[in-house]
Every structure is written in C-alpha cells, then in structure tokens.
PDB file of C-alpha atoms in Angstrom:
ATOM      1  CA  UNK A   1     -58.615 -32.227 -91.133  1.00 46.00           C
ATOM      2  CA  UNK A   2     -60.540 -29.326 -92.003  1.00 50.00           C
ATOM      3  CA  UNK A   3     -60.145 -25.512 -90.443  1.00 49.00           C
ATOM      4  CA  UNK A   4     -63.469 -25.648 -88.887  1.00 53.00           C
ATOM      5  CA  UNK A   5     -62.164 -29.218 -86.758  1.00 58.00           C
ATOM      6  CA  UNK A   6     -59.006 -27.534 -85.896  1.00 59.00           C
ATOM      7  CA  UNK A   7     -60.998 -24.722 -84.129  1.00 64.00           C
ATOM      8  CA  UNK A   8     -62.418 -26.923 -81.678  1.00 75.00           C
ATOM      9  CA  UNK A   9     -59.276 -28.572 -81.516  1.00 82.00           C
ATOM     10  CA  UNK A  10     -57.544 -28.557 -77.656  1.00 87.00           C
ATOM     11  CA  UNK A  11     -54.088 -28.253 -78.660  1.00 88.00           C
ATOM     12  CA  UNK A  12     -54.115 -24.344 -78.862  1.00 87.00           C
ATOM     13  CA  UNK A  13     -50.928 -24.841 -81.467  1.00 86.00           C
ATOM     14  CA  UNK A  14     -53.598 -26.717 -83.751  1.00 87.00           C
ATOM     15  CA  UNK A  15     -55.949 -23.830 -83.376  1.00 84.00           C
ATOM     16  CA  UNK A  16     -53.623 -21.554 -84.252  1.00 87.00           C
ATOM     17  CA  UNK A  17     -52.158 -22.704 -87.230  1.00 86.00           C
ATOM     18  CA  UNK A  18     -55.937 -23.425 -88.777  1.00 84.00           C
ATOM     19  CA  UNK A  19     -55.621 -19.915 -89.587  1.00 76.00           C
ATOM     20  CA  UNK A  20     -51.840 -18.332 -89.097  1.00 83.00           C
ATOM     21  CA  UNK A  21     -49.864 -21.302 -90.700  1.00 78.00           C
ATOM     22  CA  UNK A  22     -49.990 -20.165 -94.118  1.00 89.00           C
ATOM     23  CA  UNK A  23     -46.759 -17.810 -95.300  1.00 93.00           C
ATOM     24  CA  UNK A  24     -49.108 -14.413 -96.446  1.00 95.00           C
ATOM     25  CA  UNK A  25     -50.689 -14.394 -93.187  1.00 95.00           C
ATOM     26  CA  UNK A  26     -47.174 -14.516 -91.427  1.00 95.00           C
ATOM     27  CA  UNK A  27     -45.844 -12.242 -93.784  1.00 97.00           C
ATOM     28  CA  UNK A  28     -48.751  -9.715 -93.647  1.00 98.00           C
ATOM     29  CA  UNK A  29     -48.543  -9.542 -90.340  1.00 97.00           C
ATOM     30  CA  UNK A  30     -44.703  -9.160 -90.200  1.00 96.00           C
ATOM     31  CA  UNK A  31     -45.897  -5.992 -92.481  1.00 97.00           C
ATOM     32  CA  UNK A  32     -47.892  -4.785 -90.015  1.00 98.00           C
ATOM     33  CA  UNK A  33     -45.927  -4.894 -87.229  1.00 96.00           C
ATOM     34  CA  UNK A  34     -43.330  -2.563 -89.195  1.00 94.00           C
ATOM     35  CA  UNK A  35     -45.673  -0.116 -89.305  1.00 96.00           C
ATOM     36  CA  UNK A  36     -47.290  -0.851 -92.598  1.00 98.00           C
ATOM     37  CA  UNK A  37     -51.910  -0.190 -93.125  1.00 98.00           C
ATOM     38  CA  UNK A  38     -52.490   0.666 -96.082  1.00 97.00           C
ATOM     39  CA  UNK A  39     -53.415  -2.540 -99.365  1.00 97.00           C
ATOM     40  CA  UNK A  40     -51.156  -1.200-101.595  1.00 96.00           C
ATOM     41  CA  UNK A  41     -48.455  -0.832 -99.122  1.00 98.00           C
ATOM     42  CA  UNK A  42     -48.741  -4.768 -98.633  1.00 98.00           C
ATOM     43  CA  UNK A  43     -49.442  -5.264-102.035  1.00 98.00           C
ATOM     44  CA  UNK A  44     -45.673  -3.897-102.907  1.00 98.00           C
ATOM     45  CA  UNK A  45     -43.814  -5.355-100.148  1.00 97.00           C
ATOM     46  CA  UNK A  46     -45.129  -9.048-100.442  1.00 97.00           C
ATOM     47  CA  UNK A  47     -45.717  -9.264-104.255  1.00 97.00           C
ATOM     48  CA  UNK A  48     -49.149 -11.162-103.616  1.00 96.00           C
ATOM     49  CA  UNK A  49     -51.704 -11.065-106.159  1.00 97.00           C
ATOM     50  CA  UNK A  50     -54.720  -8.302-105.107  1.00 97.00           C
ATOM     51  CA  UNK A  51     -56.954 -11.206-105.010  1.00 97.00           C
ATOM     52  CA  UNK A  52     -55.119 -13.310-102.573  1.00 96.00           C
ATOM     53  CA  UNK A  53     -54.328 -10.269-100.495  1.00 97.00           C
ATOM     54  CA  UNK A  54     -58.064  -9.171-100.414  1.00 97.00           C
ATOM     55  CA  UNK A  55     -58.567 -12.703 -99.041  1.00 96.00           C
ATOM     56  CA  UNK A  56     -55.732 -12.606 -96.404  1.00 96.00           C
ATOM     57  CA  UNK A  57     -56.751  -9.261 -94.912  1.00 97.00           C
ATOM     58  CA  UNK A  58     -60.328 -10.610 -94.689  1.00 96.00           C
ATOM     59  CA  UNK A  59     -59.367 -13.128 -92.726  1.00 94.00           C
ATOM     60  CA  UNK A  60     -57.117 -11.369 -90.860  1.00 96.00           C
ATOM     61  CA  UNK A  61     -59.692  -8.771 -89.892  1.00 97.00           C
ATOM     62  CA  UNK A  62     -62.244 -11.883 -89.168  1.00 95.00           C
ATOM     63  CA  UNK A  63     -60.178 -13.251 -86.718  1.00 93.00           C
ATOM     64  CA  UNK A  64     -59.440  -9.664 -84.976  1.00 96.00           C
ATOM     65  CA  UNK A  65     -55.788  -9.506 -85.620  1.00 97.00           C
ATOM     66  CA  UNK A  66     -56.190  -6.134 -87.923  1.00 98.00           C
ATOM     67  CA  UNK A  67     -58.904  -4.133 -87.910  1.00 98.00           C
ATOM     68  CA  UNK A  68     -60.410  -2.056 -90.906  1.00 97.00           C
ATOM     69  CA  UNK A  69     -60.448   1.740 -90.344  1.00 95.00           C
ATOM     70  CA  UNK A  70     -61.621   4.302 -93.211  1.00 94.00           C
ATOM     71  CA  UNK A  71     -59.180   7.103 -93.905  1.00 91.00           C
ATOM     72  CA  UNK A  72     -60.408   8.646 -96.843  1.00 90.00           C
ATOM     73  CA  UNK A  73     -64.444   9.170 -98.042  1.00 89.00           C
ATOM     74  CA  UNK A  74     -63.466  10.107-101.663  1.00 90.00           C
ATOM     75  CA  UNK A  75     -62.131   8.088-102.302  1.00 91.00           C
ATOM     76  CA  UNK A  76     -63.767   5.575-100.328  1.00 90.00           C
ATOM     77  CA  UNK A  77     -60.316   4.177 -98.738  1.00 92.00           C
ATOM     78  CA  UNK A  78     -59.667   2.060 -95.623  1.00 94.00           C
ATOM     79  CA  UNK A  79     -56.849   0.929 -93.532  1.00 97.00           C
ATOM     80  CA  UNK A  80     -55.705  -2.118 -91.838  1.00 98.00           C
ATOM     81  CA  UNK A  81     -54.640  -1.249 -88.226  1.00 98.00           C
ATOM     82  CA  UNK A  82     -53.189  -3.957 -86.069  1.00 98.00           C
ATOM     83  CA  UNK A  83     -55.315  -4.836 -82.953  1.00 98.00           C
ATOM     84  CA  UNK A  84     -54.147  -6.298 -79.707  1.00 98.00           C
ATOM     85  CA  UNK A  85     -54.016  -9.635 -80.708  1.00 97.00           C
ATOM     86  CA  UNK A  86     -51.906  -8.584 -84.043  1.00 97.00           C
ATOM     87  CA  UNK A  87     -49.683  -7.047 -81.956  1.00 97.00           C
ATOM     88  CA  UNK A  88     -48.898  -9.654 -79.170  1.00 97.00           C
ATOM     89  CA  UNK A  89     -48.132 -12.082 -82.526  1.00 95.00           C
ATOM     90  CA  UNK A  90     -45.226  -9.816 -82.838  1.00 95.00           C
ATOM     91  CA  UNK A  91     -43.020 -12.144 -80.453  1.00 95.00           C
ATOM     92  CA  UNK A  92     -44.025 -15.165 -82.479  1.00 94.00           C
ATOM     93  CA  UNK A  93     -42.601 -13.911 -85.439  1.00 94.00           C
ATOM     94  CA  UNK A  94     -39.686 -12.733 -84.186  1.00 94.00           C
ATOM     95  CA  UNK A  95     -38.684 -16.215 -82.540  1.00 95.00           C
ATOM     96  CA  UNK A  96     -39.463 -17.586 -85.737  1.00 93.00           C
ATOM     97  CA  UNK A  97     -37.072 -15.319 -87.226  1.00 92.00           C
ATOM     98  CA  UNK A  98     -34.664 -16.172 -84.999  1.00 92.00           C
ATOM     99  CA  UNK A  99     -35.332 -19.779 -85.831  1.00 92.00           C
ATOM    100  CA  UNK A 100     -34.674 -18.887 -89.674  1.00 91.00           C
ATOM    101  CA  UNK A 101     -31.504 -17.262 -89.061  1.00 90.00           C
ATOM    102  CA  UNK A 102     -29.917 -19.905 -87.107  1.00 90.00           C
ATOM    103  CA  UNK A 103     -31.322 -22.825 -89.140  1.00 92.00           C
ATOM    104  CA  UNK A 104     -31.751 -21.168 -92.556  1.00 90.00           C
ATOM    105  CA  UNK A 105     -29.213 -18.035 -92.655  1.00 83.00           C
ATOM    106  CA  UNK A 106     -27.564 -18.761 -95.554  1.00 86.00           C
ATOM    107  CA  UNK A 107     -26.534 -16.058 -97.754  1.00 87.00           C
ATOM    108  CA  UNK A 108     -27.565 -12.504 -96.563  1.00 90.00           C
ATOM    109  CA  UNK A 109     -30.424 -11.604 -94.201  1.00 90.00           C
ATOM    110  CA  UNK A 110     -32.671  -8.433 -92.936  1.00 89.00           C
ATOM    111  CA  UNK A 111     -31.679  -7.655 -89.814  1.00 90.00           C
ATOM    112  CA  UNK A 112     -33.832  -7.164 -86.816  1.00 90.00           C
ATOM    113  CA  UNK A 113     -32.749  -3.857 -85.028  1.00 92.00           C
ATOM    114  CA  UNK A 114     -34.241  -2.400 -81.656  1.00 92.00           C
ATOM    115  CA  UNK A 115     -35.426   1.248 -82.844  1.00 91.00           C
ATOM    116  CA  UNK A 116     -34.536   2.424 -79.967  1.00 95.00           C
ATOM    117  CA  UNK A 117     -30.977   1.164 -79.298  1.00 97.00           C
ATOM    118  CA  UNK A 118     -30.149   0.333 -83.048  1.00 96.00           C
ATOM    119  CA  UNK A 119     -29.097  -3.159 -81.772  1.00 97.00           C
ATOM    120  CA  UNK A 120     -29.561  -6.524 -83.062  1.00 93.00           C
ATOM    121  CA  UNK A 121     -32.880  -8.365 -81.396  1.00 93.00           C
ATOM    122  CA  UNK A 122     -31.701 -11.615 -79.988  1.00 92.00           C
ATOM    123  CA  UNK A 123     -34.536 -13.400 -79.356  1.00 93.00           C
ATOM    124  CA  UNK A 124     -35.371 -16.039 -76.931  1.00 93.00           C
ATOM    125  CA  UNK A 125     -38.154 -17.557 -75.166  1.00 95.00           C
ATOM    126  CA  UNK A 126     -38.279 -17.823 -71.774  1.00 96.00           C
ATOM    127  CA  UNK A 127     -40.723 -19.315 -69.604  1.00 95.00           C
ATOM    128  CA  UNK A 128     -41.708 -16.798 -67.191  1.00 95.00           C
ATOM    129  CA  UNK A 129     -42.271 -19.338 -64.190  1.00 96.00           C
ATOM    130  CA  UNK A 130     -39.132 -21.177 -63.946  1.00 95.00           C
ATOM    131  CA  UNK A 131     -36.696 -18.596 -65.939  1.00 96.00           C
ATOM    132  CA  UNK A 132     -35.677 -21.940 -67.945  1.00 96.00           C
ATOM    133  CA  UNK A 133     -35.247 -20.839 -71.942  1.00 95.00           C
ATOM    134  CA  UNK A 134     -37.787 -22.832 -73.491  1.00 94.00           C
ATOM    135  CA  UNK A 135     -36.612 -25.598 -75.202  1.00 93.00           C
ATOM    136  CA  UNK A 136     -33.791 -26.428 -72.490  1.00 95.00           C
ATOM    137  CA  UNK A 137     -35.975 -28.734 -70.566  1.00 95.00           C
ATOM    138  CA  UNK A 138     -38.685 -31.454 -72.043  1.00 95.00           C
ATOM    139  CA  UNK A 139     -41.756 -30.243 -71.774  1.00 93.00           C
ATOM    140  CA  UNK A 140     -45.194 -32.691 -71.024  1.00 94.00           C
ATOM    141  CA  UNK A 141     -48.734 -32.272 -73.058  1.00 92.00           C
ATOM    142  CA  UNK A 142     -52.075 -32.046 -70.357  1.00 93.00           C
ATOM    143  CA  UNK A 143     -54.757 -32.748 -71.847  1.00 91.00           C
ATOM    144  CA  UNK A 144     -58.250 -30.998 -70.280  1.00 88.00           C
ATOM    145  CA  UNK A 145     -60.553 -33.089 -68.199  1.00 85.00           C
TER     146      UNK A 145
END
C-alpha cells in the first residue's frame, strides 16, 4: 500500500506510520526533543548520510512536526525548531523507549532522566477516562459511519 493510501486511511495508527514509521524520522525527532536544531548537529548524533537527512527534515518540516527558522544571513543558515505537533510526539517516543528497555535492554542503555528531579522516567500510558494503564484491558476497533 502506498503512503498516499495510508493518508486516507481511518485507522489513525496507519496514518501515522505512512510517515513516522521509519527509524531516522524517530530518531530525528528523539534529537529534537533533546534540544538539538541545527543539520550538522543531527548529522553527528545519528550518523545519516547528508542526503538522507536533507530528505528526513523535509519531510519532517512538510508534515509540521519541525519547522525551518533562519539564524544566520551569511551564511545563509537555518534551523529546525520543533513545532507543537513535534513536541506532543515526545510521549510516543518515550513509551517506545520504555518498550525497548523492557523487551530489548540487553547490554547497557541511555537512560531517560527527569531534568528536573534527575530521576529515571518510568513511563506508562494511561487512559485518561478510566485511569486503566493501557494495555491492562482489551481494547475494541470502531470503525466511522
């Protein structure tokens, strides 16, 4: 199935990995979050070819998850800033984090620290209605009318 099918898609999982489910996206944005902008800054951290980045942060800033700011006019020079949407995938990648540690923690792993407290982050979902931690009770698919 194509991207462009998946966008029309109702499943809004479907939708959203059309675009996020591929690792430099994740990984970018994981970047991000910590705080960095700037290509070469990515460029370092994820050891992606300049090509593939330049393709990634396109996207990115396509789909309004980063958006390109100008920092410097000589040199020309821009930045990628994270917008709202970047930011609210922050909990996403944490649980899938979490997910990786308990599932694939072998041998030694970053840690995830509040900056505040210095603390490990424990993440969980919750489901705000009930209070139920998501994945402790089955869970039904409604499909639109």
């Amino acid at each position: 199935m194509s991207t462009n099918s998946y966008s029309e898609n109702i499943c809004p999982i479907a939708r959203s990995v059309a675009f996020l489910g591929d690792a430099w996206t994740m990984l970018i944005l994981r970047d991000a979050n910590s705080g960095m902008t700037r290509f070469d800054q990515f460029r370092k951290s994820l050891g992606i070819a300049p090509t593939m980045l330049t393709k990634r942060l396109a996207m990115l800033t396509e789909e309004n998850l980063l958006e390109k700011r100008q920092y410097s006019e000589r040199p020309l020079r821009e930045e990628y800033i994270l917008t709202e949407a970047g930011r609210d995938f922050l909990p996403v990648l944490i649980m899938i984090g979490a997910w990786g540690k308990k599932h694939r923690g072998e041998g030694k792993l970053l840690r995830l620290l509040d900056a505040e407290t210095g603390n490990d982050i424990n993440a969980i979902a919750i489901d705000t209605v009930t209070g139920a931690e998501i994945g402790t009770r089955a869970i039904q698919m409604a499909i639109p009318e």
